[in-house]
mmCIF file of C-alpha atoms in Angstrom:
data_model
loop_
_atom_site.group_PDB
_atom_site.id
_atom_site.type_symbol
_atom_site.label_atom_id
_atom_site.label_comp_id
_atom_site.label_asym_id
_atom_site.label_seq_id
_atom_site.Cartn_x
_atom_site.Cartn_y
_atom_site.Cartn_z
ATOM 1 C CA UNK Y 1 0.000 0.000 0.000
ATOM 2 C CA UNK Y 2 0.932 3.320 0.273
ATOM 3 C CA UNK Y 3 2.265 3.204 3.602
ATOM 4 C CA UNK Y 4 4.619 0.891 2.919
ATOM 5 C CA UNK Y 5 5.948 2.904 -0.410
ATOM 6 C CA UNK Y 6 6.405 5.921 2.003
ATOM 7 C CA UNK Y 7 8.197 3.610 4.358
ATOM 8 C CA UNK Y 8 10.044 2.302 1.594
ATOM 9 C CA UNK Y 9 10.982 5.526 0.350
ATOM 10 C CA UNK Y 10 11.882 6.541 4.047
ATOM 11 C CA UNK Y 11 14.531 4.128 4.646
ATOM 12 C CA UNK Y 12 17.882 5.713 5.214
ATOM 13 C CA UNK Y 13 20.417 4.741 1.979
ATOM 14 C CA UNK Y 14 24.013 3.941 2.362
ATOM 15 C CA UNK Y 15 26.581 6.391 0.765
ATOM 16 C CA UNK Y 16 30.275 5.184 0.209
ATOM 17 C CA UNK Y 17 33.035 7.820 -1.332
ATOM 18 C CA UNK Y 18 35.921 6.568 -1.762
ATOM 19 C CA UNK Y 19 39.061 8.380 -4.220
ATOM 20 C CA UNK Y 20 41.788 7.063 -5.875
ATOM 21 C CA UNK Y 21 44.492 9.754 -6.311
ATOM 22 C CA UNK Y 22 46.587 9.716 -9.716
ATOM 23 C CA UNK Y 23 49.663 10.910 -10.519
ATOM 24 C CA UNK Y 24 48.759 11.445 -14.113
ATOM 25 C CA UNK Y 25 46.714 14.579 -14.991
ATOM 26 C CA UNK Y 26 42.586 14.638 -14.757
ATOM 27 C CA UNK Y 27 41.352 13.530 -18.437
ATOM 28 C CA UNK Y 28 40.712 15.806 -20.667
ATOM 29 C CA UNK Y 29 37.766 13.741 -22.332
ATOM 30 C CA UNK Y 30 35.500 13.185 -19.502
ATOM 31 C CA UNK Y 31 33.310 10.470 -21.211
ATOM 32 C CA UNK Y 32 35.765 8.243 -22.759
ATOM 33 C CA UNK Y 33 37.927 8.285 -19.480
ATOM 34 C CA UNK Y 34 34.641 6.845 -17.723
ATOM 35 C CA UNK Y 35 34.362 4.064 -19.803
ATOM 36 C CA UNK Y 36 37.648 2.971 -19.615
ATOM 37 C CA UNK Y 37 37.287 2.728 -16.032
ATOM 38 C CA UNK Y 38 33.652 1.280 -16.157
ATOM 39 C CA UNK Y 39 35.069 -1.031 -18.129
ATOM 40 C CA UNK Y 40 38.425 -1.918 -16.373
ATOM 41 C CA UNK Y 41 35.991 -1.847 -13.006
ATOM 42 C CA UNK Y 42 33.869 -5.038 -14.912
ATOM 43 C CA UNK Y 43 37.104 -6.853 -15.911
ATOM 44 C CA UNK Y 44 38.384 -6.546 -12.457
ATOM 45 C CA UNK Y 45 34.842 -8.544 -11.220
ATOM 46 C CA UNK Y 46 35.226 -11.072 -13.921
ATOM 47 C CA UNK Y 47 38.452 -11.926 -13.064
ATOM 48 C CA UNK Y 48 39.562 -10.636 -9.900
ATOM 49 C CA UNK Y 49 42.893 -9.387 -8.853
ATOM 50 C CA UNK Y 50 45.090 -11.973 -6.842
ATOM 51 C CA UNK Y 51 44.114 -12.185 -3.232
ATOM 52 C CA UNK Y 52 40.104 -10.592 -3.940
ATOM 53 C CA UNK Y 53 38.901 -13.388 -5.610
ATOM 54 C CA UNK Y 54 36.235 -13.793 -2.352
ATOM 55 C CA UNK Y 55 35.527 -10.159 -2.321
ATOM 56 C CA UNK Y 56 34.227 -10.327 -5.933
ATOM 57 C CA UNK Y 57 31.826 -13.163 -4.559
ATOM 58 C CA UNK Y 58 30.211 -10.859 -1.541
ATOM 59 C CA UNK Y 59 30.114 -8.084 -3.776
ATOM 60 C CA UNK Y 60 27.475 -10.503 -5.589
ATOM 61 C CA UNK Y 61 29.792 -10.736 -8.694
ATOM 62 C CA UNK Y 62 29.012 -7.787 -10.104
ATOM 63 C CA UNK Y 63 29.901 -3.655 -9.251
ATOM 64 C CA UNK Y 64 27.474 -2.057 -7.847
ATOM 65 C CA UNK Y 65 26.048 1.370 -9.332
ATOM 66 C CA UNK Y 66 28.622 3.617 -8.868
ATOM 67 C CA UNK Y 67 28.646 7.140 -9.620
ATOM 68 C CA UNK Y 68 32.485 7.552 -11.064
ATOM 69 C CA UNK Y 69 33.976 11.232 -10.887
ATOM 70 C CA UNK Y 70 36.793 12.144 -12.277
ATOM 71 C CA UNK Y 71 38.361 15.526 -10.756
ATOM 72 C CA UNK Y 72 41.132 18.092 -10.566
ATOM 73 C CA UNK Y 73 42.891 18.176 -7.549
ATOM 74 C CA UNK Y 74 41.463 21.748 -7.001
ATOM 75 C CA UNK Y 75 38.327 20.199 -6.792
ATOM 76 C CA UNK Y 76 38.410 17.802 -4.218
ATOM 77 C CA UNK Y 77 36.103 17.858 -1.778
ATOM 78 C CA UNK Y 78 38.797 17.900 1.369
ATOM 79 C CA UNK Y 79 42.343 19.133 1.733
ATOM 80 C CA UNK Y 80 45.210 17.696 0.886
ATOM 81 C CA UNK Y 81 47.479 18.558 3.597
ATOM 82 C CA UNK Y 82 44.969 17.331 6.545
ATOM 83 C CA UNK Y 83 44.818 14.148 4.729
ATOM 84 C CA UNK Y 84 48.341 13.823 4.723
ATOM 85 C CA UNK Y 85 49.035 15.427 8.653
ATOM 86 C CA UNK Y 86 47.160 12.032 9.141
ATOM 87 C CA UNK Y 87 49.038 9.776 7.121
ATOM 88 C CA UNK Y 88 52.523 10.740 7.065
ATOM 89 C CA UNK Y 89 53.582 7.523 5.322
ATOM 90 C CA UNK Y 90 51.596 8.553 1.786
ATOM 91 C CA UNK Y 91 52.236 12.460 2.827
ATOM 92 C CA UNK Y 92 54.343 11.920 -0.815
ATOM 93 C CA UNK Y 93 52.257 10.357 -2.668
ATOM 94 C CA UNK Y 94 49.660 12.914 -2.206
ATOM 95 C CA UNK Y 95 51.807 15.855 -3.076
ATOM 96 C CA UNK Y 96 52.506 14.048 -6.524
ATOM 97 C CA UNK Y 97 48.890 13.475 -7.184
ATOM 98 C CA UNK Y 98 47.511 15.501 -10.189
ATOM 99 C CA UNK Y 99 43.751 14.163 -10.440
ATOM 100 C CA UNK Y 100 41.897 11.729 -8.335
ATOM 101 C CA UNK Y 101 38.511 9.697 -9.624
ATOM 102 C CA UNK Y 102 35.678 9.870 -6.976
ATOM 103 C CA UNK Y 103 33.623 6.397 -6.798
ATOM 104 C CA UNK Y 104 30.409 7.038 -4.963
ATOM 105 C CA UNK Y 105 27.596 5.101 -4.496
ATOM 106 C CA UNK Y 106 24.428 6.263 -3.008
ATOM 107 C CA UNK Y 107 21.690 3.551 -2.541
ATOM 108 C CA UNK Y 108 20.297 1.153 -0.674
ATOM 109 C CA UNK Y 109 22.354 -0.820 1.958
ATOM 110 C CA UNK Y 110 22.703 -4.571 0.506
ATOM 111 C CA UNK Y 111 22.428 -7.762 2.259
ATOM 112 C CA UNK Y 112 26.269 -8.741 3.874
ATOM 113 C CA UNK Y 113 27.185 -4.997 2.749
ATOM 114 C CA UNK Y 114 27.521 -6.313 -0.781
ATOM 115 C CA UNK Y 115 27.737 -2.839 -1.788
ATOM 116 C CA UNK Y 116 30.416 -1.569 0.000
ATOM 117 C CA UNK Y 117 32.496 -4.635 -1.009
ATOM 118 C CA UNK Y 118 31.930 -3.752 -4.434
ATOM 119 C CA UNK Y 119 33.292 -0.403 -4.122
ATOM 120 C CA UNK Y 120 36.073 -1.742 -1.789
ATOM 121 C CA UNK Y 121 36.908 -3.703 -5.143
ATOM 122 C CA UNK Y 122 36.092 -1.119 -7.818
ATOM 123 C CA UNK Y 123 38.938 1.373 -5.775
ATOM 124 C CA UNK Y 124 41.436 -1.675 -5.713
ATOM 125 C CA UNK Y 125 41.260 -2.149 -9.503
ATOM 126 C CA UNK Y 126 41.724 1.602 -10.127
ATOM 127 C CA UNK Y 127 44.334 1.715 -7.349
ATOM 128 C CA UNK Y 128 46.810 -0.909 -8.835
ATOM 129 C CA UNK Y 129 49.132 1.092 -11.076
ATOM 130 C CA UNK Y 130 51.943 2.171 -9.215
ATOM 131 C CA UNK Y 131 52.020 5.402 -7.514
ATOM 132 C CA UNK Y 132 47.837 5.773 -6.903
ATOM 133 C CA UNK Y 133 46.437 6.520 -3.013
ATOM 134 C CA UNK Y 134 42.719 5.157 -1.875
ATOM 135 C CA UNK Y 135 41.138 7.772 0.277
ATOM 136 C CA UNK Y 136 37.743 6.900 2.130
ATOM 137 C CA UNK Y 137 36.108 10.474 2.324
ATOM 138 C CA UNK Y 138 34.086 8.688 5.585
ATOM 139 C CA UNK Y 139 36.579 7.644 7.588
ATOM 140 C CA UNK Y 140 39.363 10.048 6.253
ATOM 141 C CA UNK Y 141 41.846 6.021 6.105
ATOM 142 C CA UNK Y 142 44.389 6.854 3.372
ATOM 143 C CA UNK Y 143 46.319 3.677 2.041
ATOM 144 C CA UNK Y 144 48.432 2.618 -1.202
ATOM 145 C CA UNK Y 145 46.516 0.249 -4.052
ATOM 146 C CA UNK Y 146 48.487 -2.448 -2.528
ATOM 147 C CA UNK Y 147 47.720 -1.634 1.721
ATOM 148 C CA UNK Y 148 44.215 -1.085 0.216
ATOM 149 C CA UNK Y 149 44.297 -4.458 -1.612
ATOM 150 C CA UNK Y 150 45.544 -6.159 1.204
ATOM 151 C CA UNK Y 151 42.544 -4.879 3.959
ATOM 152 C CA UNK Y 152 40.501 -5.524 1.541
ATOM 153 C CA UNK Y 153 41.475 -9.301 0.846
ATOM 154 C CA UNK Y 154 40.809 -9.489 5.201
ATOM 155 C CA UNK Y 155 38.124 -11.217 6.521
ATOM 156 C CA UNK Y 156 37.186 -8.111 8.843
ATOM 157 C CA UNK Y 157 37.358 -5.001 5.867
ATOM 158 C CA UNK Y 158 34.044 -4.585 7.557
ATOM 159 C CA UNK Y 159 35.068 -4.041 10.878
ATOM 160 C CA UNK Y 160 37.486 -1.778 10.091
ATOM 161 C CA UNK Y 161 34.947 0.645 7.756
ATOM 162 C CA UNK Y 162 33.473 2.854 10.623
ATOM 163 C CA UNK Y 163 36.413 4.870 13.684
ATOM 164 C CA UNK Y 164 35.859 6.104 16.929
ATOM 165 C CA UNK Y 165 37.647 9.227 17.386
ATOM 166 C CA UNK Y 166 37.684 11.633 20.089
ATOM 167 C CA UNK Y 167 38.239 15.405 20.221
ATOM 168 C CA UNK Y 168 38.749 17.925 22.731
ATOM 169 C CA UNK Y 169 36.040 20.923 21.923
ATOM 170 C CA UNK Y 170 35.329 24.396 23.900
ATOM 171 C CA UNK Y 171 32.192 22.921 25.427
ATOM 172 C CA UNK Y 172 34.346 19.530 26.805
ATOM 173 C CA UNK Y 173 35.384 16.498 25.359
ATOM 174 C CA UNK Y 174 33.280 14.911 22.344
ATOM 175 C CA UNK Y 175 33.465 11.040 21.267
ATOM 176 C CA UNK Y 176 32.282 10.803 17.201
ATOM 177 C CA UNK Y 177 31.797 8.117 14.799
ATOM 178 C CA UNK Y 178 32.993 8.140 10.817
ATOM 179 C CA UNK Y 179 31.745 6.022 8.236
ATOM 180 C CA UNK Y 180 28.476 5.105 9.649
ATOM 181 C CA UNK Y 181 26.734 5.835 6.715
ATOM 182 C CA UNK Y 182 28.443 3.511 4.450
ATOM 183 C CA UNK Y 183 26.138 0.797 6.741
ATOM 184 C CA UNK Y 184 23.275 3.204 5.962
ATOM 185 C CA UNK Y 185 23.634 4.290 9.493
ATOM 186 C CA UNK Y 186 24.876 8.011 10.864
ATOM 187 C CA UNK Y 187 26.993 8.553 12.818
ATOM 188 C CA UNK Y 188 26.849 8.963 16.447
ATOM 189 C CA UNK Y 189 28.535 11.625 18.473
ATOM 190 C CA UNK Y 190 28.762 12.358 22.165
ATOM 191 C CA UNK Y 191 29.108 16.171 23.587
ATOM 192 C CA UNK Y 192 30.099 18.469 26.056
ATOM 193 C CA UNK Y 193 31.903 15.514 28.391
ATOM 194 C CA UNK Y 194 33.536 16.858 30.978
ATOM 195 C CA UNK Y 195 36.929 15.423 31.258
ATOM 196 C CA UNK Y 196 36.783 14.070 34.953
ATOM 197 C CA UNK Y 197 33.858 12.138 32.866
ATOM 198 C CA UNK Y 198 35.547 11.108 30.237
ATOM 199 C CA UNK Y 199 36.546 6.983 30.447
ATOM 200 C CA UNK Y 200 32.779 6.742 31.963
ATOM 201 C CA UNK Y 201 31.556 8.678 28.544
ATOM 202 C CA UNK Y 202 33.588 6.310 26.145
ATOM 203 C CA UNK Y 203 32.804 3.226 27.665
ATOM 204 C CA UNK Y 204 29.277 4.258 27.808
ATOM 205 C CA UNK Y 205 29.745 5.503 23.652
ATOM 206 C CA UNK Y 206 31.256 2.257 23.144
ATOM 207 C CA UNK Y 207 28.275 0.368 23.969
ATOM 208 C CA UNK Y 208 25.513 2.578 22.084
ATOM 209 C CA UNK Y 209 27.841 2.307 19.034
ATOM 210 C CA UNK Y 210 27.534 -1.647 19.499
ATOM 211 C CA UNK Y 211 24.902 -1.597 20.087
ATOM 212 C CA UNK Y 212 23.693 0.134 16.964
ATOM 213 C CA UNK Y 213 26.156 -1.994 14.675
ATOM 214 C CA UNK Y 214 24.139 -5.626 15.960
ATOM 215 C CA UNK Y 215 21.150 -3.995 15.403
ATOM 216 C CA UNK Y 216 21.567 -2.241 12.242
ATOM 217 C CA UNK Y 217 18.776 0.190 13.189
ATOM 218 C CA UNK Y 218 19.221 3.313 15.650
ATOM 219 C CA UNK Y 219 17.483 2.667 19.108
ATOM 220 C CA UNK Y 220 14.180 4.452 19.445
ATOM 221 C CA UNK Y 221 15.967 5.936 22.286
ATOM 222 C CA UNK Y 222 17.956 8.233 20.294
ATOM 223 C CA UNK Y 223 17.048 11.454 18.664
ATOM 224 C CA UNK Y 224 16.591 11.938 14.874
ATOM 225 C CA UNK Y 225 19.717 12.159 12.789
ATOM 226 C CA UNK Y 226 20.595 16.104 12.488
ATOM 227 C CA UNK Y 227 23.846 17.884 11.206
ATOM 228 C CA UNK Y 228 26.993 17.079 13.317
ATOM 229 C CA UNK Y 229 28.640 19.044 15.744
ATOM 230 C CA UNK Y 230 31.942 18.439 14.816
ATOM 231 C CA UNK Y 231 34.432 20.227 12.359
ATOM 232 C CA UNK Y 232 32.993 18.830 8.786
ATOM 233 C CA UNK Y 233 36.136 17.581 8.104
ATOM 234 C CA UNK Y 234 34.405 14.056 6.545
ATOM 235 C CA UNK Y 235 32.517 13.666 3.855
ATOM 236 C CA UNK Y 236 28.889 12.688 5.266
ATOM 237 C CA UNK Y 237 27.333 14.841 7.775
ATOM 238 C CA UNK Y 238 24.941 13.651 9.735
ATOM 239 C CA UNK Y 239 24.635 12.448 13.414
ATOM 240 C CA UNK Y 240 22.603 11.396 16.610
ATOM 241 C CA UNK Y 241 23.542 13.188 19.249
ATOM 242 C CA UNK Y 242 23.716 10.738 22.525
ATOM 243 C CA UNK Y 243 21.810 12.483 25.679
ATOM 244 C CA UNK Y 244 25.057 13.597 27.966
ATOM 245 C CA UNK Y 245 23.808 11.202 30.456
ATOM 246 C CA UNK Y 246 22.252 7.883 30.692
ATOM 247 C CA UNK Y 247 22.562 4.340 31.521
#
Protein backbone atom coordinates (compact mmCIF):
# COMPACT_ATOMS: atom_id res chain seq x y z
CA UNK A 1 0.00 0.00 0.00
CA UNK A 2 0.93 3.32 0.27
CA UNK A 3 2.27 3.20 3.60
CA UNK A 4 4.62 0.89 2.92
CA UNK A 5 5.95 2.90 -0.41
CA UNK A 6 6.40 5.92 2.00
CA UNK A 7 8.20 3.61 4.36
CA UNK A 8 10.04 2.30 1.59
CA UNK A 9 10.98 5.53 0.35
CA UNK A 10 11.88 6.54 4.05
CA UNK A 11 14.53 4.13 4.65
CA UNK A 12 17.88 5.71 5.21
CA UNK A 13 20.42 4.74 1.98
CA UNK A 14 24.01 3.94 2.36
CA UNK A 15 26.58 6.39 0.76
CA UNK A 16 30.28 5.18 0.21
CA UNK A 17 33.04 7.82 -1.33
CA UNK A 18 35.92 6.57 -1.76
CA UNK A 19 39.06 8.38 -4.22
CA UNK A 20 41.79 7.06 -5.88
CA UNK A 21 44.49 9.75 -6.31
CA UNK A 22 46.59 9.72 -9.72
CA UNK A 23 49.66 10.91 -10.52
CA UNK A 24 48.76 11.44 -14.11
CA UNK A 25 46.71 14.58 -14.99
CA UNK A 26 42.59 14.64 -14.76
CA UNK A 27 41.35 13.53 -18.44
CA UNK A 28 40.71 15.81 -20.67
CA UNK A 29 37.77 13.74 -22.33
CA UNK A 30 35.50 13.19 -19.50
CA UNK A 31 33.31 10.47 -21.21
CA UNK A 32 35.76 8.24 -22.76
CA UNK A 33 37.93 8.29 -19.48
CA UNK A 34 34.64 6.84 -17.72
CA UNK A 35 34.36 4.06 -19.80
CA UNK A 36 37.65 2.97 -19.61
CA UNK A 37 37.29 2.73 -16.03
CA UNK A 38 33.65 1.28 -16.16
CA UNK A 39 35.07 -1.03 -18.13
CA UNK A 40 38.42 -1.92 -16.37
CA UNK A 41 35.99 -1.85 -13.01
CA UNK A 42 33.87 -5.04 -14.91
CA UNK A 43 37.10 -6.85 -15.91
CA UNK A 44 38.38 -6.55 -12.46
CA UNK A 45 34.84 -8.54 -11.22
CA UNK A 46 35.23 -11.07 -13.92
CA UNK A 47 38.45 -11.93 -13.06
CA UNK A 48 39.56 -10.64 -9.90
CA UNK A 49 42.89 -9.39 -8.85
CA UNK A 50 45.09 -11.97 -6.84
CA UNK A 51 44.11 -12.18 -3.23
CA UNK A 52 40.10 -10.59 -3.94
CA UNK A 53 38.90 -13.39 -5.61
CA UNK A 54 36.24 -13.79 -2.35
CA UNK A 55 35.53 -10.16 -2.32
CA UNK A 56 34.23 -10.33 -5.93
CA UNK A 57 31.83 -13.16 -4.56
CA UNK A 58 30.21 -10.86 -1.54
CA UNK A 59 30.11 -8.08 -3.78
CA UNK A 60 27.48 -10.50 -5.59
CA UNK A 61 29.79 -10.74 -8.69
CA UNK A 62 29.01 -7.79 -10.10
CA UNK A 63 29.90 -3.65 -9.25
CA UNK A 64 27.47 -2.06 -7.85
CA UNK A 65 26.05 1.37 -9.33
CA UNK A 66 28.62 3.62 -8.87
CA UNK A 67 28.65 7.14 -9.62
CA UNK A 68 32.48 7.55 -11.06
CA UNK A 69 33.98 11.23 -10.89
CA UNK A 70 36.79 12.14 -12.28
CA UNK A 71 38.36 15.53 -10.76
CA UNK A 72 41.13 18.09 -10.57
CA UNK A 73 42.89 18.18 -7.55
CA UNK A 74 41.46 21.75 -7.00
CA UNK A 75 38.33 20.20 -6.79
CA UNK A 76 38.41 17.80 -4.22
CA UNK A 77 36.10 17.86 -1.78
CA UNK A 78 38.80 17.90 1.37
CA UNK A 79 42.34 19.13 1.73
CA UNK A 80 45.21 17.70 0.89
CA UNK A 81 47.48 18.56 3.60
CA UNK A 82 44.97 17.33 6.54
CA UNK A 83 44.82 14.15 4.73
CA UNK A 84 48.34 13.82 4.72
CA UNK A 85 49.03 15.43 8.65
CA UNK A 86 47.16 12.03 9.14
CA UNK A 87 49.04 9.78 7.12
CA UNK A 88 52.52 10.74 7.07
CA UNK A 89 53.58 7.52 5.32
CA UNK A 90 51.60 8.55 1.79
CA UNK A 91 52.24 12.46 2.83
CA UNK A 92 54.34 11.92 -0.81
CA UNK A 93 52.26 10.36 -2.67
CA UNK A 94 49.66 12.91 -2.21
CA UNK A 95 51.81 15.86 -3.08
CA UNK A 96 52.51 14.05 -6.52
CA UNK A 97 48.89 13.47 -7.18
CA UNK A 98 47.51 15.50 -10.19
CA UNK A 99 43.75 14.16 -10.44
CA UNK A 100 41.90 11.73 -8.33
CA UNK A 101 38.51 9.70 -9.62
CA UNK A 102 35.68 9.87 -6.98
CA UNK A 103 33.62 6.40 -6.80
CA UNK A 104 30.41 7.04 -4.96
CA UNK A 105 27.60 5.10 -4.50
CA UNK A 106 24.43 6.26 -3.01
CA UNK A 107 21.69 3.55 -2.54
CA UNK A 108 20.30 1.15 -0.67
CA UNK A 109 22.35 -0.82 1.96
CA UNK A 110 22.70 -4.57 0.51
CA UNK A 111 22.43 -7.76 2.26
CA UNK A 112 26.27 -8.74 3.87
CA UNK A 113 27.18 -5.00 2.75
CA UNK A 114 27.52 -6.31 -0.78
CA UNK A 115 27.74 -2.84 -1.79
CA UNK A 116 30.42 -1.57 0.00
CA UNK A 117 32.50 -4.64 -1.01
CA UNK A 118 31.93 -3.75 -4.43
CA UNK A 119 33.29 -0.40 -4.12
CA UNK A 120 36.07 -1.74 -1.79
CA UNK A 121 36.91 -3.70 -5.14
CA UNK A 122 36.09 -1.12 -7.82
CA UNK A 123 38.94 1.37 -5.77
CA UNK A 124 41.44 -1.67 -5.71
CA UNK A 125 41.26 -2.15 -9.50
CA UNK A 126 41.72 1.60 -10.13
CA UNK A 127 44.33 1.71 -7.35
CA UNK A 128 46.81 -0.91 -8.84
CA UNK A 129 49.13 1.09 -11.08
CA UNK A 130 51.94 2.17 -9.21
CA UNK A 131 52.02 5.40 -7.51
CA UNK A 132 47.84 5.77 -6.90
CA UNK A 133 46.44 6.52 -3.01
CA UNK A 134 42.72 5.16 -1.87
CA UNK A 135 41.14 7.77 0.28
CA UNK A 136 37.74 6.90 2.13
CA UNK A 137 36.11 10.47 2.32
CA UNK A 138 34.09 8.69 5.59
CA UNK A 139 36.58 7.64 7.59
CA UNK A 140 39.36 10.05 6.25
CA UNK A 141 41.85 6.02 6.11
CA UNK A 142 44.39 6.85 3.37
CA UNK A 143 46.32 3.68 2.04
CA UNK A 144 48.43 2.62 -1.20
CA UNK A 145 46.52 0.25 -4.05
CA UNK A 146 48.49 -2.45 -2.53
CA UNK A 147 47.72 -1.63 1.72
CA UNK A 148 44.21 -1.09 0.22
CA UNK A 149 44.30 -4.46 -1.61
CA UNK A 150 45.54 -6.16 1.20
CA UNK A 151 42.54 -4.88 3.96
CA UNK A 152 40.50 -5.52 1.54
CA UNK A 153 41.47 -9.30 0.85
CA UNK A 154 40.81 -9.49 5.20
CA UNK A 155 38.12 -11.22 6.52
CA UNK A 156 37.19 -8.11 8.84
CA UNK A 157 37.36 -5.00 5.87
CA UNK A 158 34.04 -4.59 7.56
CA UNK A 159 35.07 -4.04 10.88
CA UNK A 160 37.49 -1.78 10.09
CA UNK A 161 34.95 0.64 7.76
CA UNK A 162 33.47 2.85 10.62
CA UNK A 163 36.41 4.87 13.68
CA UNK A 164 35.86 6.10 16.93
CA UNK A 165 37.65 9.23 17.39
CA UNK A 166 37.68 11.63 20.09
CA UNK A 167 38.24 15.40 20.22
CA UNK A 168 38.75 17.92 22.73
CA UNK A 169 36.04 20.92 21.92
CA UNK A 170 35.33 24.40 23.90
CA UNK A 171 32.19 22.92 25.43
CA UNK A 172 34.35 19.53 26.80
CA UNK A 173 35.38 16.50 25.36
CA UNK A 174 33.28 14.91 22.34
CA UNK A 175 33.47 11.04 21.27
CA UNK A 176 32.28 10.80 17.20
CA UNK A 177 31.80 8.12 14.80
CA UNK A 178 32.99 8.14 10.82
CA UNK A 179 31.75 6.02 8.24
CA UNK A 180 28.48 5.10 9.65
CA UNK A 181 26.73 5.83 6.71
CA UNK A 182 28.44 3.51 4.45
CA UNK A 183 26.14 0.80 6.74
CA UNK A 184 23.28 3.20 5.96
CA UNK A 185 23.63 4.29 9.49
CA UNK A 186 24.88 8.01 10.86
CA UNK A 187 26.99 8.55 12.82
CA UNK A 188 26.85 8.96 16.45
CA UNK A 189 28.54 11.62 18.47
CA UNK A 190 28.76 12.36 22.17
CA UNK A 191 29.11 16.17 23.59
CA UNK A 192 30.10 18.47 26.06
CA UNK A 193 31.90 15.51 28.39
CA UNK A 194 33.54 16.86 30.98
CA UNK A 195 36.93 15.42 31.26
CA UNK A 196 36.78 14.07 34.95
CA UNK A 197 33.86 12.14 32.87
CA UNK A 198 35.55 11.11 30.24
CA UNK A 199 36.55 6.98 30.45
CA UNK A 200 32.78 6.74 31.96
CA UNK A 201 31.56 8.68 28.54
CA UNK A 202 33.59 6.31 26.14
CA UNK A 203 32.80 3.23 27.67
CA UNK A 204 29.28 4.26 27.81
CA UNK A 205 29.74 5.50 23.65
CA UNK A 206 31.26 2.26 23.14
CA UNK A 207 28.27 0.37 23.97
CA UNK A 208 25.51 2.58 22.08
CA UNK A 209 27.84 2.31 19.03
CA UNK A 210 27.53 -1.65 19.50
CA UNK A 211 24.90 -1.60 20.09
CA UNK A 212 23.69 0.13 16.96
CA UNK A 213 26.16 -1.99 14.68
CA UNK A 214 24.14 -5.63 15.96
CA UNK A 215 21.15 -4.00 15.40
CA UNK A 216 21.57 -2.24 12.24
CA UNK A 217 18.78 0.19 13.19
CA UNK A 218 19.22 3.31 15.65
CA UNK A 219 17.48 2.67 19.11
CA UNK A 220 14.18 4.45 19.45
CA UNK A 221 15.97 5.94 22.29
CA UNK A 222 17.96 8.23 20.29
CA UNK A 223 17.05 11.45 18.66
CA UNK A 224 16.59 11.94 14.87
CA UNK A 225 19.72 12.16 12.79
CA UNK A 226 20.60 16.10 12.49
CA UNK A 227 23.85 17.88 11.21
CA UNK A 228 26.99 17.08 13.32
CA UNK A 229 28.64 19.04 15.74
CA UNK A 230 31.94 18.44 14.82
CA UNK A 231 34.43 20.23 12.36
CA UNK A 232 32.99 18.83 8.79
CA UNK A 233 36.14 17.58 8.10
CA UNK A 234 34.40 14.06 6.55
CA UNK A 235 32.52 13.67 3.85
CA UNK A 236 28.89 12.69 5.27
CA UNK A 237 27.33 14.84 7.77
CA UNK A 238 24.94 13.65 9.74
CA UNK A 239 24.63 12.45 13.41
CA UNK A 240 22.60 11.40 16.61
CA UNK A 241 23.54 13.19 19.25
CA UNK A 242 23.72 10.74 22.52
CA UNK A 243 21.81 12.48 25.68
CA UNK A 244 25.06 13.60 27.97
CA UNK A 245 23.81 11.20 30.46
CA UNK A 246 22.25 7.88 30.69
CA UNK A 247 22.56 4.34 31.52
Amino acid sequence: GLGAILAARAKPQAVVTFAVFSPEPAPTRIEPAIRRMQSAIEQGFAQPPAGLEAVAQRAGGRPPELVISPVAMADLPIQIEGLAEGAPTHAAALAAAQSAVLLRYKGPAQPDEAHLWGAGLAAAVLAAAPGHVVVDLSTLAVLDGAGWAAGLGARDWIAQQVVIEAAQAADGVQFFTRGMAKLALPDLELTGVAPADARAAFTRFQRVYGDVRSAGSLSPALPDPQPCARPAEAYDQACAALPPAGP
